[in-house]
């Protein structure tokens, strides 16, 4: 269940606190601010939280939660 989508990885990069529990807390807090019409972000947040809850801290620590701007810049240069 630890197969995160591209969108879930991006969401985790934005709210990453450095720990799995911290990220779960940050996403849970953010979820409370969502408007009723933000259903897509709500579903994305819920699926991310579910996957984070099922994984170990060791598996979380192995994730690379830093945006890779190098690939995007290289693609734009071509």
PDB file of C-alpha atoms in Angstrom:
ATOM      1  CA  UNK A   1       0.000   0.000   0.000  1.00  0.00           C
ATOM      2  CA  UNK A   2       3.039   2.254  -0.005  1.00  0.00           C
ATOM      3  CA  UNK A   3       2.814   2.971  -3.729  1.00  0.00           C
ATOM      4  CA  UNK A   4       2.249   6.695  -3.705  1.00  0.00           C
ATOM      5  CA  UNK A   5       0.985   8.467  -6.807  1.00  0.00           C
ATOM      6  CA  UNK A   6       2.822  11.437  -8.284  1.00  0.00           C
ATOM      7  CA  UNK A   7       0.187  13.750  -6.803  1.00  0.00           C
ATOM      8  CA  UNK A   8       0.484  12.151  -3.352  1.00  0.00           C
ATOM      9  CA  UNK A   9       4.276  12.527  -3.458  1.00  0.00           C
ATOM     10  CA  UNK A  10       3.911  16.208  -4.368  1.00  0.00           C
ATOM     11  CA  UNK A  11       1.467  16.742  -1.519  1.00  0.00           C
ATOM     12  CA  UNK A  12       3.880  15.081   0.904  1.00  0.00           C
ATOM     13  CA  UNK A  13       6.752  17.256  -0.365  1.00  0.00           C
ATOM     14  CA  UNK A  14       4.717  20.394   0.334  1.00  0.00           C
ATOM     15  CA  UNK A  15       3.735  19.401   3.888  1.00  0.00           C
ATOM     16  CA  UNK A  16       6.819  17.369   4.847  1.00  0.00           C
ATOM     17  CA  UNK A  17       7.962  18.031   8.414  1.00  0.00           C
ATOM     18  CA  UNK A  18      10.728  15.445   8.414  1.00  0.00           C
ATOM     19  CA  UNK A  19       8.825  12.703  10.240  1.00  0.00           C
ATOM     20  CA  UNK A  20       5.934  10.446   9.305  1.00  0.00           C
ATOM     21  CA  UNK A  21       3.911  11.472  12.363  1.00  0.00           C
ATOM     22  CA  UNK A  22       4.632  15.146  11.715  1.00  0.00           C
ATOM     23  CA  UNK A  23       3.488  14.830   8.118  1.00  0.00           C
ATOM     24  CA  UNK A  24       0.333  13.020   9.204  1.00  0.00           C
ATOM     25  CA  UNK A  25      -0.348  15.856  11.651  1.00  0.00           C
ATOM     26  CA  UNK A  26       0.284  18.553   9.046  1.00  0.00           C
ATOM     27  CA  UNK A  27      -1.963  16.880   6.470  1.00  0.00           C
ATOM     28  CA  UNK A  28      -4.680  16.308   9.052  1.00  0.00           C
ATOM     29  CA  UNK A  29      -4.558  19.979  10.035  1.00  0.00           C
ATOM     30  CA  UNK A  30      -4.617  21.124   6.401  1.00  0.00           C
ATOM     31  CA  UNK A  31      -7.575  18.823   5.743  1.00  0.00           C
ATOM     32  CA  UNK A  32      -9.566  20.752   8.338  1.00  0.00           C
ATOM     33  CA  UNK A  33      -9.221  23.946   6.311  1.00  0.00           C
ATOM     34  CA  UNK A  34     -10.559  22.499   3.059  1.00  0.00           C
ATOM     35  CA  UNK A  35     -13.784  23.916   1.658  1.00  0.00           C
ATOM     36  CA  UNK A  36     -16.683  21.593   0.780  1.00  0.00           C
ATOM     37  CA  UNK A  37     -16.067  22.059  -2.956  1.00  0.00           C
ATOM     38  CA  UNK A  38     -12.408  20.946  -2.693  1.00  0.00           C
ATOM     39  CA  UNK A  39     -13.347  17.301  -3.089  1.00  0.00           C
ATOM     40  CA  UNK A  40     -10.372  16.346  -5.257  1.00  0.00           C
ATOM     41  CA  UNK A  41      -7.847  17.649  -2.727  1.00  0.00           C
ATOM     42  CA  UNK A  42      -9.833  16.027   0.075  1.00  0.00           C
ATOM     43  CA  UNK A  43      -9.695  12.637  -1.644  1.00  0.00           C
ATOM     44  CA  UNK A  44      -5.984  13.072  -2.381  1.00  0.00           C
ATOM     45  CA  UNK A  45      -5.281  13.988   1.237  1.00  0.00           C
ATOM     46  CA  UNK A  46      -7.314  11.057   2.549  1.00  0.00           C
ATOM     47  CA  UNK A  47      -5.563   8.529   0.312  1.00  0.00           C
ATOM     48  CA  UNK A  48      -2.171   9.930   1.325  1.00  0.00           C
ATOM     49  CA  UNK A  49      -3.048   9.809   5.020  1.00  0.00           C
ATOM     50  CA  UNK A  50      -4.252   6.219   4.699  1.00  0.00           C
ATOM     51  CA  UNK A  51      -1.014   5.114   3.056  1.00  0.00           C
ATOM     52  CA  UNK A  52       1.119   7.014   5.578  1.00  0.00           C
ATOM     53  CA  UNK A  53      -0.778   5.427   8.466  1.00  0.00           C
ATOM     54  CA  UNK A  54      -0.096   1.936   7.121  1.00  0.00           C
ATOM     55  CA  UNK A  55       3.645   2.351   6.633  1.00  0.00           C
ATOM     56  CA  UNK A  56       6.484   2.133   9.113  1.00  0.00           C
ATOM     57  CA  UNK A  57       8.760   4.998  10.102  1.00  0.00           C
ATOM     58  CA  UNK A  58      11.635   3.148   8.443  1.00  0.00           C
ATOM     59  CA  UNK A  59       9.757   2.943   5.132  1.00  0.00           C
ATOM     60  CA  UNK A  60       8.879   6.642   5.432  1.00  0.00           C
ATOM     61  CA  UNK A  61      12.519   7.547   6.058  1.00  0.00           C
ATOM     62  CA  UNK A  62      13.438   5.803   2.795  1.00  0.00           C
ATOM     63  CA  UNK A  63      11.146   8.107   0.778  1.00  0.00           C
ATOM     64  CA  UNK A  64      12.726  11.007  -1.077  1.00  0.00           C
ATOM     65  CA  UNK A  65      10.397  13.872  -0.244  1.00  0.00           C
ATOM     66  CA  UNK A  66      12.319  16.664  -1.864  1.00  0.00           C
ATOM     67  CA  UNK A  67      11.176  18.174  -5.150  1.00  0.00           C
ATOM     68  CA  UNK A  68      13.519  17.421  -8.027  1.00  0.00           C
ATOM     69  CA  UNK A  69      13.629  20.677  -9.944  1.00  0.00           C
ATOM     70  CA  UNK A  70      16.643  19.561 -11.963  1.00  0.00           C
ATOM     71  CA  UNK A  71      14.686  17.280 -14.279  1.00  0.00           C
ATOM     72  CA  UNK A  72      12.091  19.952 -14.995  1.00  0.00           C
ATOM     73  CA  UNK A  73      14.735  22.544 -15.811  1.00  0.00           C
ATOM     74  CA  UNK A  74      16.574  20.079 -18.052  1.00  0.00           C
ATOM     75  CA  UNK A  75      13.355  19.291 -19.926  1.00  0.00           C
ATOM     76  CA  UNK A  76      12.623  22.985 -20.423  1.00  0.00           C
ATOM     77  CA  UNK A  77      16.108  23.546 -21.873  1.00  0.00           C
ATOM     78  CA  UNK A  78      15.566  21.005 -24.659  1.00  0.00           C
TER      79      UNK A  78
END
